[in-house]
Every structure is written in C-alpha cells, then in structure tokens.
PDB file of C-alpha atoms in Angstrom:
ATOM      1  CA  MET A 218      -2.883  17.977  -3.199  1.00  0.00           C
ATOM      2  CA  LYS A 219      -0.922  20.978  -4.449  1.00  0.00           C
ATOM      3  CA  PHE A 220       1.681  18.592  -5.865  1.00  0.00           C
ATOM      4  CA  VAL A 221      -0.982  16.672  -7.816  1.00  0.00           C
ATOM      5  CA  VAL A 222      -2.352  19.893  -9.304  1.00  0.00           C
ATOM      6  CA  LEU A 223       1.163  21.068 -10.165  1.00  0.00           C
ATOM      7  CA  ALA A 224       2.002  17.725 -11.786  1.00  0.00           C
ATOM      8  CA  ALA A 225      -1.182  17.875 -13.868  1.00  0.00           C
ATOM      9  CA  LEU A 226      -0.358  21.404 -15.033  1.00  0.00           C
ATOM     10  CA  VAL A 227       3.187  20.363 -15.989  1.00  0.00           C
ATOM     11  CA  ALA A 228       1.816  17.391 -17.957  1.00  0.00           C
ATOM     12  CA  VAL A 229      -0.633  19.617 -19.840  1.00  0.00           C
ATOM     13  CA  ALA A 230       2.115  22.142 -20.567  1.00  0.00           C
ATOM     14  CA  ALA A 231       4.420  19.382 -21.826  1.00  0.00           C
ATOM     15  CA  CYS A 232       1.727  18.119 -24.188  1.00  0.00           C
ATOM     16  CA  ALA A 233       1.058  21.590 -25.536  1.00  0.00           C
ATOM     17  CA  LYS A 234       4.753  22.187 -26.323  1.00  0.00           C
ATOM     18  CA  LEU A 235       5.225  19.013 -28.377  1.00  0.00           C
ATOM     19  CA  PRO A 236       5.139  19.342 -32.148  1.00  0.00           C
ATOM     20  CA  GLY A 237       1.884  17.793 -33.314  1.00  0.00           C
ATOM     21  CA  GLY A 238       0.213  18.511 -29.970  1.00  0.00           C
ATOM     22  CA  GLN A 239      -1.346  16.026 -27.591  1.00  0.00           C
ATOM     23  CA  GLU A 240      -2.127  13.426 -30.272  1.00  0.00           C
ATOM     24  CA  GLU A 241       1.574  12.926 -31.028  1.00  0.00           C
ATOM     25  CA  PHE A 242       2.356  12.759 -27.301  1.00  0.00           C
ATOM     26  CA  VAL A 243      -0.272  10.039 -26.754  1.00  0.00           C
ATOM     27  CA  GLU A 244       0.812   8.124 -29.855  1.00  0.00           C
ATOM     28  CA  HIS A 245       4.447   8.187 -28.721  1.00  0.00           C
ATOM     29  CA  HIS A 246       3.646   6.957 -25.227  1.00  0.00           C
ATOM     30  CA  GLN A 247       1.336   4.186 -26.435  1.00  0.00           C
ATOM     31  CA  GLU A 248       4.325   2.747 -28.290  1.00  0.00           C
ATOM     32  CA  ILE A 249       6.340   2.761 -25.057  1.00  0.00           C
ATOM     33  CA  PHE A 250       3.496   1.610 -22.798  1.00  0.00           C
ATOM     34  CA  PRO A 251       1.164  -0.719 -24.712  1.00  0.00           C
ATOM     35  CA  GLN A 252      -2.507  -0.384 -23.873  1.00  0.00           C
ATOM     36  CA  ARG A 253      -3.506  -2.528 -20.937  1.00  0.00           C
ATOM     37  CA  PRO A 254      -7.034  -3.806 -20.460  1.00  0.00           C
ATOM     38  CA  GLN A 255      -9.209  -1.453 -18.461  1.00  0.00           C
ATOM     39  CA  PHE A 256     -12.031  -2.593 -16.239  1.00  0.00           C
ATOM     40  CA  ALA A 257     -15.103  -0.714 -15.131  1.00  0.00           C
ATOM     41  CA  ILE A 258     -15.575   0.277 -11.515  1.00  0.00           C
ATOM     42  CA  ILE A 259     -18.795  -1.360 -10.327  1.00  0.00           C
ATOM     43  CA  ARG A 260     -18.779   0.013  -6.774  1.00  0.00           C
ATOM     44  CA  ASP A 261     -17.194   3.220  -5.530  1.00  0.00           C
ATOM     45  CA  ASP A 262     -18.270   4.265  -2.042  1.00  0.00           C
ATOM     46  CA  ARG A 263     -16.154   6.996  -0.524  1.00  0.00           C
ATOM     47  CA  LEU A 264     -16.476   9.219   2.487  1.00  0.00           C
ATOM     48  CA  ALA A 265     -14.411  12.356   1.927  1.00  0.00           C
ATOM     49  CA  PRO A 266     -11.719  13.035   4.507  1.00  0.00           C
ATOM     50  CA  GLU A 267     -12.798  14.964   7.543  1.00  0.00           C
ATOM     51  CA  GLY A 268      -9.660  15.492   9.547  1.00  0.00           C
ATOM     52  CA  ALA A 269      -8.032  12.094   9.855  1.00  0.00           C
ATOM     53  CA  PHE A 270     -11.261  10.196   9.193  1.00  0.00           C
ATOM     54  CA  TYR A 271     -12.148   8.792   5.759  1.00  0.00           C
ATOM     55  CA  ASN A 272     -13.520   5.668   4.144  1.00  0.00           C
ATOM     56  CA  THR A 273     -12.965   4.153   0.682  1.00  0.00           C
ATOM     57  CA  ASP A 274     -14.581   1.041  -0.798  1.00  0.00           C
ATOM     58  CA  VAL A 275     -13.963   0.248  -4.483  1.00  0.00           C
ATOM     59  CA  GLU A 276     -14.697  -2.833  -6.577  1.00  0.00           C
ATOM     60  CA  THR A 277     -13.898  -3.406 -10.251  1.00  0.00           C
ATOM     61  CA  GLU A 278     -15.637  -5.712 -12.711  1.00  0.00           C
ATOM     62  CA  ASN A 279     -12.585  -8.018 -12.821  1.00  0.00           C
ATOM     63  CA  GLY A 280     -12.860  -8.774  -9.090  1.00  0.00           C
ATOM     64  CA  ILE A 281     -10.444  -6.321  -7.471  1.00  0.00           C
ATOM     65  CA  ILE A 282     -11.834  -5.197  -4.112  1.00  0.00           C
ATOM     66  CA  PHE A 283     -10.153  -2.399  -2.149  1.00  0.00           C
ATOM     67  CA  SER A 284     -11.284  -1.070   1.205  1.00  0.00           C
ATOM     68  CA  GLU A 285      -9.533   1.423   3.490  1.00  0.00           C
ATOM     69  CA  ASN A 286     -10.538   3.353   6.588  1.00  0.00           C
ATOM     70  CA  GLY A 287      -8.671   6.242   8.116  1.00  0.00           C
ATOM     71  CA  HIS A 288      -8.860   7.412  11.692  1.00  0.00           C
ATOM     72  CA  GLU A 289      -6.906   9.669  13.997  1.00  0.00           C
ATOM     73  CA  GLY A 290      -3.851   8.177  15.653  1.00  0.00           C
ATOM     74  CA  SER A 291      -2.503   8.791  19.138  1.00  0.00           C
ATOM     75  CA  LEU A 292      -0.122  11.482  17.842  1.00  0.00           C
ATOM     76  CA  GLY A 293      -2.768  13.271  15.749  1.00  0.00           C
ATOM     77  CA  GLN A 294      -1.758  11.624  12.481  1.00  0.00           C
ATOM     78  CA  SER A 295      -4.065   9.772  10.123  1.00  0.00           C
ATOM     79  CA  ASN A 296      -3.806   6.018  10.616  1.00  0.00           C
ATOM     80  CA  ALA A 297      -5.090   3.628   7.976  1.00  0.00           C
ATOM     81  CA  GLU A 298      -6.272   0.076   7.902  1.00  0.00           C
ATOM     82  CA  GLY A 299      -7.665  -1.796   4.993  1.00  0.00           C
ATOM     83  CA  SER A 300      -7.641  -4.716   2.636  1.00  0.00           C
ATOM     84  CA  VAL A 301      -7.255  -5.560  -1.019  1.00  0.00           C
ATOM     85  CA  SER A 302      -8.158  -8.760  -2.825  1.00  0.00           C
ATOM     86  CA  TYR A 303      -7.812  -9.887  -6.420  1.00  0.00           C
ATOM     87  CA  THR A 304      -7.284 -13.001  -8.518  1.00  0.00           C
ATOM     88  CA  SER A 305      -3.703 -13.596  -9.656  1.00  0.00           C
ATOM     89  CA  PRO A 306      -2.897 -14.497 -13.289  1.00  0.00           C
ATOM     90  CA  GLU A 307      -2.513 -18.102 -12.045  1.00  0.00           C
ATOM     91  CA  GLY A 308      -6.096 -18.055 -10.728  1.00  0.00           C
ATOM     92  CA  ASP A 309      -5.236 -17.798  -7.011  1.00  0.00           C
ATOM     93  CA  LEU A 310      -7.209 -15.476  -4.750  1.00  0.00           C
ATOM     94  CA  ILE A 311      -4.780 -12.973  -3.214  1.00  0.00           C
ATOM     95  CA  GLU A 312      -5.955 -11.247  -0.044  1.00  0.00           C
ATOM     96  CA  VAL A 313      -3.957  -8.704   1.935  1.00  0.00           C
ATOM     97  CA  THR A 314      -4.985  -6.825   5.048  1.00  0.00           C
ATOM     98  CA  TYR A 315      -2.852  -4.026   6.421  1.00  0.00           C
ATOM     99  CA  VAL A 316      -2.492  -1.439   9.148  1.00  0.00           C
ATOM    100  CA  ALA A 317      -0.450   1.756   8.981  1.00  0.00           C
ATOM    101  CA  ASP A 318      -0.128   3.511  12.320  1.00  0.00           C
ATOM    102  CA  GLU A 319       2.370   4.646  14.965  1.00  0.00           C
ATOM    103  CA  LEU A 320       4.084   1.261  14.736  1.00  0.00           C
ATOM    104  CA  GLY A 321       4.613   1.462  10.967  1.00  0.00           C
ATOM    105  CA  PHE A 322       3.107  -0.463   8.068  1.00  0.00           C
ATOM    106  CA  ARG A 323       2.148  -4.097   8.654  1.00  0.00           C
ATOM    107  CA  ALA A 324       0.641  -6.301   5.964  1.00  0.00           C
ATOM    108  CA  VAL A 325      -0.773  -9.789   6.398  1.00  0.00           C
ATOM    109  CA  GLY A 326      -1.488 -12.231   3.604  1.00  0.00           C
ATOM    110  CA  ALA A 327      -1.032 -15.939   2.964  1.00  0.00           C
ATOM    111  CA  HIS A 328       1.195 -15.232  -0.054  1.00  0.00           C
ATOM    112  CA  ILE A 329       3.550 -12.871   1.811  1.00  0.00           C
ATOM    113  CA  PRO A 330       6.772 -14.720   2.668  1.00  0.00           C
ATOM    114  CA  THR A 331       7.622 -15.083   6.343  1.00  0.00           C
ATOM    115  CA  PRO A 332      11.050 -15.746   7.858  1.00  0.00           C
ATOM    116  CA  PRO A 333      11.737 -19.177   9.321  1.00  0.00           C
ATOM    117  CA  PRO A 334      11.359 -19.515  13.101  1.00  0.00           C
ATOM    118  CA  LEU A 335      14.366 -18.717  15.260  1.00  0.00           C
ATOM    119  CA  PRO A 336      16.461 -21.682  16.427  1.00  0.00           C
ATOM    120  CA  ALA A 337      15.876 -22.880  20.014  1.00  0.00           C
ATOM    121  CA  HIS A 338      19.276 -21.627  21.210  1.00  0.00           C
ATOM    122  CA  VAL A 339      18.313 -18.040  20.266  1.00  0.00           C
ATOM    123  CA  TYR A 340      15.276 -18.204  22.552  1.00  0.00           C
ATOM    124  CA  GLU A 341      17.520 -19.500  25.333  1.00  0.00           C
ATOM    125  CA  LEU A 342      19.984 -16.617  24.818  1.00  0.00           C
ATOM    126  CA  LEU A 343      17.120 -14.097  24.885  1.00  0.00           C
ATOM    127  CA  ARG A 344      15.869 -15.624  28.167  1.00  0.00           C
ATOM    128  CA  ILE A 345      19.357 -15.380  29.691  1.00  0.00           C
ATOM    129  CA  ALA A 346      19.745 -11.771  28.541  1.00  0.00           C
ATOM    130  CA  GLU A 347      16.381 -10.873  30.120  1.00  0.00           C
ATOM    131  CA  GLU A 348      17.428 -12.479  33.420  1.00  0.00           C
ATOM    132  CA  GLN A 349      20.689 -10.500  33.345  1.00  0.00           C
ATOM    133  CA  ARG A 350      18.847  -7.222  32.693  1.00  0.00           C
ATOM    134  CA  ALA A 351      16.440  -7.972  35.573  1.00  0.00           C
ATOM    135  CA  ALA A 352      19.460  -8.606  37.846  1.00  0.00           C
ATOM    136  CA  GLY A 353      20.974  -5.246  36.837  1.00  0.00           C
ATOM    137  CA  ILE A 354      23.839  -6.746  34.810  1.00  0.00           C
ATOM    138  CA  THR A 355      24.894  -4.573  31.889  1.00  0.00           C
ATOM    139  CA  PHE A 356      27.608  -4.925  29.290  1.00  0.00           C
ATOM    140  CA  GLU A 357      29.618  -2.164  27.635  1.00  0.00           C
TER     141      GLU A 357
END
C-alpha cells in the first residue's frame, strides 16, 4: 500500500514539473497510448480485507466478470481462488478459474494449452523407479 501511495505522489510530482503542466503530460501520453474504450462497472461487491480474508466480485458492461476470495493458508499467508470470464475479440467465451496457495498458482481454462501426454515407456520407467526406491535401491 505504501508503494502505491509513493507511486501516486511521484506521478503527481512528475506532472507538476513538466512545462505546460498536467495537460501537456496527458496530451503527450495520449499520443503514445491511444485512448482505449472504457466500460462502466455494473457490479462491484467487495468485502475489505480482514486479515487474510477478503472477497471481490466485479462485472463490467462489456461482460467481463471477475471474482476472487481470499482466505488464510496453512502457513498464515493469504491464499486466493477465483475466476475471470470475458468474450474474446473472436467472440469466444474465455473462462479461467485459478487457485494461489502453498502449492503455487494454478489456472484452469479450456483455452490454456496443455502438454501432450507422456509416452507409455515413461510411465513404465517411473513404475520401475518406484519399485527400486521401495526395495531400498539408490543411485549416486
């Protein structure tokens, strides 16, 4: 949070130092970053963080839906799980669900590429290695 406040203060200071003031700053950056369409938020339900617990549900008029819940993890950290859905420029519905916890970040979605299955001989080698470990065989 302190970083966000500091970044905002630096941005305001940078605007104030430019010749022509903030108007020139905005004009300059609109040339670099053309205006993108903006959409109204039609639903914004949030439960402010209380420790590791929070809840966010947001929906925009162009169909973006974002939902995330936070809860305390086994090590005291804040874990998150949520989903986002939107319509791609090609008209496809994109849906992603995710979990971020002690095991890392894991996302699931039909459009997310997955690796091909392992060849059969790899499963056989894994089975043999497990048998060797169970028998106490180790390799240096």
